[in-house]
Short mmCIF file of C-alpha atoms and ligand atoms in Angstrom, two decimals:
data_model
loop_
_atom_site.label_atom_id
_atom_site.label_comp_id
_atom_site.label_asym_id
_atom_site.label_seq_id
_atom_site.Cartn_x
_atom_site.Cartn_y
_atom_site.Cartn_z
CA UNK D 1 -121.53 193.18 -22.54
CA UNK D 2 -122.07 194.35 -19.08
CA UNK D 3 -118.79 193.79 -17.35
CA UNK D 4 -118.47 191.45 -14.15
CA UNK D 5 -122.03 190.38 -14.50
CA UNK D 6 -121.16 187.29 -13.31
CA UNK D 7 -118.40 186.37 -10.93
CA UNK D 8 -116.04 183.63 -12.52
CA UNK D 9 -113.35 182.99 -10.13
CA UNK D 10 -112.56 186.09 -9.32
CA UNK D 11 -111.54 186.65 -5.51
CA UNK D 12 -113.99 188.43 -3.26
CA UNK D 13 -111.79 191.46 -3.30
CA UNK D 14 -112.63 191.88 -7.00
CA UNK D 15 -116.47 191.11 -6.38
CA UNK D 16 -116.61 194.16 -3.89
CA UNK D 17 -114.59 196.38 -5.54
CA UNK D 18 -116.24 196.23 -9.31
CA UNK D 19 -119.31 194.00 -8.03
CA UNK D 20 -102.44 173.25 -32.18
CA UNK D 21 -98.99 173.81 -35.38
CA UNK D 22 -99.92 171.22 -37.76
CA UNK D 23 -97.78 168.71 -39.24
CA UNK D 24 -99.44 166.57 -41.65
CA UNK D 25 -99.02 162.84 -41.88
CA UNK D 26 -101.44 160.11 -42.07
CA UNK D 27 -104.11 160.07 -39.30
CA UNK D 28 -104.54 156.71 -37.71
CA UNK D 29 -108.33 156.40 -37.85
CA UNK D 30 -109.06 154.79 -34.58
CA UNK D 31 -111.79 156.48 -33.17
CA UNK D 32 -114.88 155.25 -31.96
CA UNK D 33 -118.69 156.40 -31.43
CA UNK D 34 -118.26 159.63 -33.93
CA UNK D 35 -121.51 161.69 -34.05
CA UNK D 36 -122.17 164.39 -36.57
CA UNK D 37 -123.71 167.12 -34.40
CA UNK D 38 -124.63 170.02 -36.66
CA UNK D 39 -125.42 172.36 -39.80
CA UNK D 40 -123.41 174.42 -40.99
CA UNK D 41 -122.26 177.73 -39.06
CA UNK D 42 -122.72 180.86 -40.35
CA UNK D 43 -119.49 183.18 -40.33
CA UNK D 44 -120.90 186.56 -41.21
CA UNK D 45 -123.46 188.75 -39.50
CA UNK D 46 -126.93 187.17 -40.62
CA UNK D 47 -130.70 187.23 -39.39
CA UNK D 48 -131.27 183.71 -40.81
CA UNK D 49 -130.29 182.20 -37.43
CA UNK D 50 -131.89 179.29 -35.74
CA UNK D 51 -133.97 181.63 -33.27
CA UNK D 52 -134.81 185.39 -33.15
CA UNK D 53 -131.98 186.57 -31.39
CA UNK D 54 -129.41 184.82 -33.91
CA UNK D 55 -128.80 188.10 -35.93
CA UNK D 56 -127.09 189.57 -33.17
CA UNK D 57 -124.13 187.14 -33.24
CA UNK D 58 -121.27 186.75 -35.92
CA UNK D 59 -121.73 183.25 -35.57
CA UNK D 60 -123.79 180.43 -34.58
CA UNK D 61 -122.77 177.63 -31.89
CA UNK D 62 -120.40 174.78 -33.72
CA UNK D 63 -122.05 172.31 -31.29
CA UNK D 64 -125.29 172.97 -30.35
CA UNK D 65 -126.11 169.75 -28.52
CA UNK D 66 -123.42 169.88 -25.82
CA UNK D 67 -121.70 172.85 -23.88
CA UNK D 68 -118.23 173.30 -24.94
CA UNK D 69 -115.54 175.94 -24.41
CA UNK D 70 -111.89 177.18 -24.58
CA UNK D 71 -111.50 175.96 -28.53
CA UNK D 72 -107.94 175.08 -29.54
CA UNK D 73 -108.48 174.32 -33.34
CA UNK D 74 -105.56 172.71 -35.56
CA UNK D 75 -105.28 171.24 -39.01
CA UNK D 76 -103.86 168.17 -39.29
CA UNK D 77 -103.66 165.99 -42.21
CA UNK D 78 -105.72 168.58 -43.73
CA UNK D 79 -108.74 168.48 -41.79
CA UNK D 80 -109.69 170.96 -38.63
CA UNK D 81 -109.57 169.18 -35.07
CA UNK D 82 -111.04 171.24 -32.13
CA UNK D 83 -109.94 170.49 -28.59
CA UNK D 84 -112.14 172.46 -26.56
CA UNK D 85 -113.20 172.15 -22.63
CA UNK D 86 -116.54 170.07 -22.15
CA UNK D 87 -118.55 172.23 -19.88
CA UNK D 88 -121.26 170.65 -17.54
CA UNK D 89 -123.59 171.33 -15.11
CA UNK D 90 -121.80 169.62 -12.22
CA UNK D 91 -123.99 171.15 -9.42
CA UNK D 92 -120.77 172.62 -7.92
CA UNK D 93 -122.08 175.90 -6.21
CA UNK D 94 -120.26 179.03 -7.85
CA UNK D 95 -117.50 180.52 -6.01
CA UNK D 96 -114.19 182.62 -6.26
CA UNK D 97 -112.07 180.11 -7.32
CA UNK D 98 -114.09 179.00 -10.06
CA UNK D 99 -115.24 175.81 -8.70
CA UNK D 100 -118.40 175.77 -10.93
CA UNK D 101 -116.08 175.41 -13.87
CA UNK D 102 -116.01 171.55 -12.79
CA UNK D 103 -115.31 169.88 -15.85
CA UNK D 104 -114.65 165.93 -16.18
CA UNK D 105 -113.63 164.81 -19.52
CA UNK D 106 -112.82 166.06 -23.03
CA UNK D 107 -114.44 165.29 -26.37
CA UNK D 108 -112.58 166.01 -29.88
CA UNK D 109 -114.63 167.64 -32.81
CA UNK D 110 -113.27 167.77 -36.43
CA UNK D 111 -114.58 169.16 -39.37
CA UNK D 112 -113.33 169.32 -43.15
CA UNK D 113 -114.49 172.68 -43.98
CA UNK D 114 -115.28 175.61 -41.73
CA UNK D 115 -118.70 175.66 -43.08
CA UNK D 116 -118.84 171.83 -43.19
CA UNK D 117 -120.67 169.34 -40.50
CA UNK D 118 -119.07 169.06 -37.10
CA UNK D 119 -118.24 165.54 -35.97
CA UNK D 120 -118.00 164.66 -32.30
CA UNK D 121 -115.47 161.87 -31.96
CA UNK D 122 -116.84 160.94 -28.60
CA UNK D 123 -114.83 161.07 -25.07
CA UNK D 124 -111.09 161.57 -25.81
CA UNK D 125 -109.72 161.41 -22.33
CA UNK D 126 -111.56 161.03 -18.95
CA UNK D 127 -110.68 162.61 -15.38
CA UNK D 128 -111.17 159.14 -13.64
CA UNK D 129 -108.39 157.67 -16.03
CA UNK D 130 -105.81 160.48 -15.02
CA UNK D 131 -104.12 158.69 -11.82
CA UNK D 132 -102.98 162.15 -10.23
CA UNK D 133 -106.02 164.44 -11.29
CA UNK D 134 -108.07 165.75 -8.30
CA UNK D 135 -110.86 168.08 -10.19
CA UNK D 136 -111.60 170.24 -12.81
CA UNK D 137 -110.32 169.91 -16.38
CA UNK D 138 -109.83 173.15 -17.89
CA UNK D 139 -108.55 174.50 -21.29
CA UNK D 140 -106.59 171.99 -23.39
CA UNK D 141 -104.46 171.80 -26.44
CA UNK D 142 -103.11 169.15 -28.82
CA UNK D 143 -99.95 168.85 -30.97
CA UNK D 144 -98.55 166.36 -33.41
CA UNK D 145 -94.98 165.18 -33.61
CA UNK D 146 -92.80 162.08 -33.82
CA UNK D 147 -95.98 160.00 -35.50
CA UNK D 148 -97.94 161.11 -32.19
CA UNK D 149 -100.77 163.40 -31.21
CA UNK D 150 -100.39 164.92 -27.79
CA UNK D 151 -103.16 166.39 -25.73
CA UNK D 152 -101.84 168.82 -23.06
CA UNK D 153 -104.25 169.84 -20.28
CA UNK D 154 -104.41 171.56 -16.66
CA UNK D 155 -106.13 170.04 -13.72
CA UNK D 156 -105.99 170.27 -10.10
CA UNK D 157 -104.28 167.61 -8.46
CA UNK D 158 -105.19 166.23 -5.32
CA UNK D 159 -103.94 169.06 -3.18
CA UNK D 160 -106.22 171.36 -5.16
CA UNK D 161 -103.23 172.86 -7.21
CA UNK D 162 -103.17 173.48 -11.29
CA UNK D 163 -100.84 171.26 -12.93
CA UNK D 164 -100.31 170.37 -16.93
CA UNK D 165 -100.57 166.89 -17.60
CA UNK D 166 -100.22 165.33 -21.07
CA UNK D 167 -101.72 162.44 -22.64
CA UNK D 168 -100.93 160.45 -26.00
CA UNK D 169 -102.46 158.87 -29.07
CA UNK D 170 -101.75 157.66 -32.27
CA UNK D 171 -104.89 159.30 -33.59
CA UNK D 172 -105.79 163.10 -33.51
CA UNK D 173 -109.46 162.24 -32.08
CA UNK D 174 -107.76 159.71 -29.27
CA UNK D 175 -108.87 157.97 -26.78
CA UNK D 176 -105.65 159.66 -25.40
CA UNK D 177 -103.67 157.73 -22.57
CA UNK D 178 -102.47 160.18 -19.93
CA UNK D 179 -98.99 160.15 -18.50
CA UNK D 180 -98.75 158.72 -14.71
CA UNK D 181 -97.70 162.28 -13.27
CA UNK D 182 -98.13 165.96 -14.20
CA UNK D 183 -95.35 167.61 -16.38
CA UNK D 184 -92.33 168.25 -14.24
CA UNK D 185 -92.08 171.92 -13.41
CA UNK D 186 -95.70 172.57 -14.66
CA UNK D 187 -98.42 174.87 -12.58
CA UNK D 188 -101.33 176.91 -13.44
CA UNK D 189 -103.77 176.43 -16.31
CA UNK D 190 -104.34 177.21 -20.10
CA UNK D 191 -101.23 175.28 -21.66
CA UNK D 192 -100.78 175.77 -25.58
CA UNK D 193 -98.21 174.14 -27.63
CA UNK D 194 -96.76 175.96 -30.61
CA UNK D 195 -94.29 174.30 -33.12
CA UNK D 196 -91.94 176.53 -34.96
CA UNK D 197 -91.20 176.07 -38.71
CA UNK D 198 -87.77 174.62 -37.46
CA UNK D 199 -89.50 171.97 -35.56
CA UNK D 200 -88.87 173.24 -32.19
CA UNK D 201 -92.14 173.23 -29.80
CA UNK D 202 -92.95 175.21 -27.04
CA UNK D 203 -95.50 175.43 -24.48
CA UNK D 204 -96.88 178.64 -23.30
CA UNK D 205 -99.37 178.85 -20.04
CA UNK D 206 -100.79 180.39 -16.96
CA UNK D 207 -103.61 182.26 -15.84
CA UNK D 208 -104.22 184.48 -12.76
CA UNK D 209 -106.90 184.61 -10.10
CA UNK D 210 -108.25 181.11 -10.04
CA UNK D 211 -105.70 179.83 -12.50
CA UNK D 212 -103.33 180.23 -9.62
CA UNK D 213 -100.10 182.00 -11.61
CA UNK D 214 -99.88 184.24 -8.75
CA UNK D 215 -99.22 181.33 -6.26
CA UNK D 216 -95.80 180.73 -8.17
CA UNK D 217 -94.68 184.49 -8.10
CA UNK D 218 -91.60 183.45 -5.93
CA UNK D 219 -90.88 180.08 -7.38
CA UNK D 220 -92.84 178.51 -4.86
CA UNK D 221 -96.16 177.90 -4.28
CA UNK D 222 -97.90 180.28 -1.85
CA UNK D 223 -101.76 179.62 -1.46
CA UNK D 224 -101.85 183.08 0.51
CA UNK D 225 -100.80 185.01 -2.43
CA UNK D 226 -103.09 187.99 -3.41
CA UNK D 227 -104.39 187.40 -6.95
CA UNK D 228 -102.78 189.43 -8.84
CA UNK D 229 -100.33 192.73 -7.81
CA UNK D 230 -102.36 196.04 -7.23
CA UNK D 231 -98.96 198.18 -8.22
CA UNK D 232 -95.82 197.31 -10.10
CA UNK D 233 -95.57 195.16 -13.29
CA UNK D 234 -98.46 192.91 -14.27
CA UNK D 235 -97.84 189.07 -13.77
CA UNK D 236 -96.60 187.32 -16.96
CA UNK D 237 -97.37 184.38 -18.50
CA UNK D 238 -94.64 181.53 -18.87
CA UNK D 239 -93.30 179.29 -21.45
CA UNK D 240 -90.88 176.36 -21.87
CA UNK D 241 -89.04 174.57 -24.62
CA UNK D 242 -90.45 171.08 -25.25
CA UNK D 243 -88.13 168.17 -24.88
CA UNK D 244 -88.01 166.04 -28.54
CA UNK D 245 -90.27 163.40 -27.00
CA UNK D 246 -92.97 166.32 -26.11
CA UNK D 247 -93.79 164.86 -22.46
CA UNK D 248 -91.59 167.48 -20.65
CA UNK D 249 -89.95 170.81 -20.48
CA UNK D 250 -86.38 170.99 -21.88
CA UNK D 251 -84.69 173.87 -19.93
CA UNK D 252 -86.06 176.40 -17.63
CA UNK D 253 -89.68 177.83 -17.31
CA UNK D 254 -89.06 181.40 -18.31
CA UNK D 255 -91.61 184.98 -18.23
CA UNK D 256 -93.20 185.66 -21.78
CA UNK D 257 -92.68 189.47 -21.58
CA UNK D 258 -95.12 191.50 -22.93
CA UNK D 259 -94.36 195.48 -23.55
CA UNK D 260 -95.91 198.59 -24.27
CA UNK D 261 -95.02 200.53 -26.98
CA UNK D 262 -92.50 202.26 -25.21
CA UNK D 263 -90.77 198.94 -24.41
CA UNK D 264 -91.85 198.97 -20.63
CA UNK D 265 -93.65 195.76 -19.20
CA UNK D 266 -97.51 196.27 -19.08
CA UNK D 267 -98.32 197.79 -15.69
CA UNK D 268 -100.61 195.89 -13.08
CA UNK D 269 -103.23 198.57 -13.18
CA UNK D 270 -103.70 198.26 -17.03
CA UNK D 271 -106.32 195.48 -16.74
CA UNK D 272 -107.26 196.12 -20.40
CA UNK D 273 -103.97 195.05 -21.37
CA UNK D 274 -102.43 192.81 -19.04
CA UNK D 275 -102.10 189.08 -19.38
CA UNK D 276 -104.78 187.13 -17.36
CA UNK D 277 -105.15 183.68 -19.20
CA UNK D 278 -105.97 181.77 -22.45
CA UNK D 279 -102.54 182.02 -24.05
CA UNK D 280 -102.25 181.49 -28.09
CA UNK D 281 -99.31 181.69 -30.55
CA UNK D 282 -99.38 182.09 -34.18
CA UNK D 283 -96.79 182.84 -36.82
CA UNK D 284 -97.64 185.25 -39.87
CA UNK D 285 -95.26 186.52 -42.26
CA UNK D 286 -92.40 185.77 -39.96
CA UNK D 287 -93.76 187.29 -37.06
CA UNK D 288 -94.77 185.37 -34.00
CA UNK D 289 -98.29 186.59 -32.41
CA UNK D 290 -98.76 186.14 -28.63
CA UNK D 291 -102.43 186.49 -27.92
CA UNK D 292 -104.34 186.23 -24.89
CA UNK D 293 -107.57 187.01 -22.50
CA UNK D 294 -107.43 190.04 -20.59
CA UNK D 295 -109.72 188.53 -18.05
CA UNK D 296 -111.92 190.89 -16.23
CA UNK D 297 -111.88 193.37 -19.11
CA UNK D 298 -112.82 190.37 -21.26
CA UNK D 299 -110.65 191.16 -24.33
CA UNK D 300 -108.66 188.76 -26.33
CA UNK D 301 -105.54 191.16 -27.13
CA UNK D 302 -102.53 190.60 -29.15
CA UNK D 303 -98.61 191.60 -28.86
CA UNK D 304 -96.23 190.73 -31.59
CA UNK D 305 -92.44 189.68 -31.60
CA UNK D 306 -89.68 188.56 -33.67
CA UNK D 307 -88.98 185.31 -31.69
CA UNK D 308 -91.05 182.65 -30.11
CA UNK D 309 -89.36 183.50 -26.96
CA UNK D 310 -90.37 187.28 -27.05
CA UNK D 311 -90.43 189.96 -26.03
CA UNK D 312 -93.86 190.69 -27.76
CA UNK D 313 -95.16 194.13 -28.08
CA UNK D 314 -98.81 195.10 -27.23
CA UNK D 315 -100.77 195.94 -30.22
CA UNK D 316 -104.17 195.77 -29.59
CA UNK D 317 -107.52 193.54 -29.56
CA UNK D 318 -108.32 190.69 -31.68
CA UNK D 319 -111.57 190.07 -30.60
CA UNK D 320 -113.95 192.25 -28.15
CA UNK D 321 -115.65 190.86 -25.35
CA UNK D 322 -118.11 187.85 -26.08
CA UNK D 323 -121.56 187.19 -24.03
CA UNK D 324 -120.21 185.40 -20.90
CA UNK D 325 -117.10 186.47 -18.26
CA UNK D 326 -114.54 184.21 -19.84
CA UNK D 327 -113.07 184.95 -23.27
CA UNK D 328 -110.96 182.22 -24.77
CA UNK D 329 -109.68 181.52 -28.35
CA UNK D 330 -107.39 179.81 -30.96
CA UNK D 331 -105.87 181.25 -34.24
CA UNK D 332 -105.37 178.73 -37.08
CA UNK D 333 -105.03 178.62 -40.98
CA UNK D 334 -106.73 176.68 -43.10
CA UNK D 335 -106.41 176.71 -46.98
CA UNK D 336 -105.14 179.86 -46.98
CA UNK D 337 -107.52 181.70 -44.64
CA UNK D 338 -106.99 182.83 -40.99
CA UNK D 339 -109.84 181.87 -38.68
CA UNK D 340 -110.50 182.58 -34.82
CA UNK D 341 -112.44 179.89 -32.89
CA UNK D 342 -113.84 181.29 -29.78
CA UNK D 343 -116.63 180.80 -27.39
CA UNK D 344 -119.79 182.64 -26.04
CA UNK D 345 -122.80 181.72 -23.59
CA UNK D 346 -125.40 182.28 -26.48
CA UNK D 347 -126.99 178.83 -25.90
CA UNK D 348 -127.37 178.65 -22.21
CA UNK D 349 -126.96 182.53 -20.98
CA UNK D 350 -124.69 181.05 -18.11
CA UNK D 351 -121.14 181.74 -17.21
CA UNK D 352 -119.93 178.31 -17.03
CA UNK D 353 -122.12 177.00 -19.76
CA UNK D 354 -120.35 177.96 -23.07
CA UNK D 355 -120.58 177.23 -26.77
CA UNK D 356 -117.79 176.97 -29.08
CA UNK D 357 -117.87 179.09 -32.65
CA UNK D 358 -115.70 180.22 -35.53
CA UNK D 359 -115.30 183.31 -37.56
CA UNK D 360 -112.64 184.58 -39.88
CA UNK D 361 -109.86 186.57 -38.71
CA UNK D 362 -108.25 189.21 -41.39
CA UNK D 363 -104.43 190.43 -40.84
CA UNK D 364 -104.00 194.20 -42.43
CA UNK D 365 -100.94 194.65 -44.61
CA UNK D 366 -99.17 196.31 -41.73
CA UNK D 367 -99.43 193.04 -39.94
CA UNK D 368 -101.62 194.31 -37.48
CA UNK D 369 -105.16 192.22 -36.81
CA UNK D 370 -108.67 193.60 -37.55
CA UNK D 371 -110.55 193.77 -34.53
CA UNK D 372 -113.45 191.41 -34.32
CA UNK D 373 -116.80 192.25 -32.71
CA UNK D 374 -118.73 188.58 -32.55
CA UNK D 375 -122.02 190.21 -30.58
CA UNK D 376 -124.10 193.36 -31.11
CA UNK D 377 -124.53 195.27 -27.85
O1 FUB H 401 -112.74 176.65 -19.01
C1 FUB H 401 -112.06 177.28 -17.84
C2 FUB H 401 -111.37 178.23 -17.82
O2 FUB H 401 -112.02 179.40 -18.08
C3 FUB H 401 -110.20 178.21 -18.79
O3 FUB H 401 -109.28 177.47 -18.54
C4 FUB H 401 -109.98 179.44 -18.79
O4 FUB H 401 -109.38 180.26 -20.25
C5 FUB H 401 -111.35 180.42 -18.96
O5 FUB H 401 -112.10 180.38 -20.28
#
């Protein structure tokens, strides 16, 4: 893809310079307005697509009738549930802060197999029902514990500061009821919640530039902070242990350290390796895999550690740049195979109108991940 062909929510300086761990419990079926949305998805390269360019892509859109992005996939009760952003053409002009990503609700989708039909379970949460929300519902995640499903979401508050909220439901498809306030101590974007095999849950979060992580570098909000450091170490994603009730943090927010092969923190100048946004974590062969988007270099990279708290050592690229500016994913095991859910802009050709996809992900015998190229250049 062409680098920086579209300014997402990057500051002018950059434009000028470079132009859900599943728990299996009976699912309560309270969803309404479910709709079957599609025919099977191709998970291997094929020319037998729906149009003449389909062969260019490794996979086809899972939801052709709606724009969806940032897919967080989980297996609950033997079924795949996808919690994506719901992209819309809101008419909000594109600017350096990503105001054009002006999403207003979430739908939940599900499928009983990777190649099966996708069901749209309708609106699971609407921004108008979140008392503290201002605008821009960005990438969510979901978790299950205590007989309840939890939807975690970033949204700007009425002061235009990104915070992370939580909403609950007895069904994986919602509707989700939001808590009256954002999670205390939360900030920035892209929450993901990982529950380890011992039952402890952790939230990982953060995103630089339009995601505002840099504004919290001193511990206090500073709207004048540069989008990221030009020298020194790259900004680090954040993590916190979740309380038993899953509605807040237990203990402090900590840095997630991503190290190079020499045990040093990744420098701010290494844009092809440094954390930008879209944190995800999965556990494979007793190792913890922290994966994330490198933002302006458009990769999904990964780093491996021995503890959910890190440190994580950079290992390489999971998913090469896709069509569109953003790259955002989730990694989930289903029936003995691993899959990556991701998005691109195949259906619209527009940065802010994306469509979710899935393809298989393979771990090598040495624990590394086989790099995926999802689009032919
Ligand atoms: O969908 C809005 C934002 O774009 C997400 O929060 C980021 O991860 C990027 O995909």
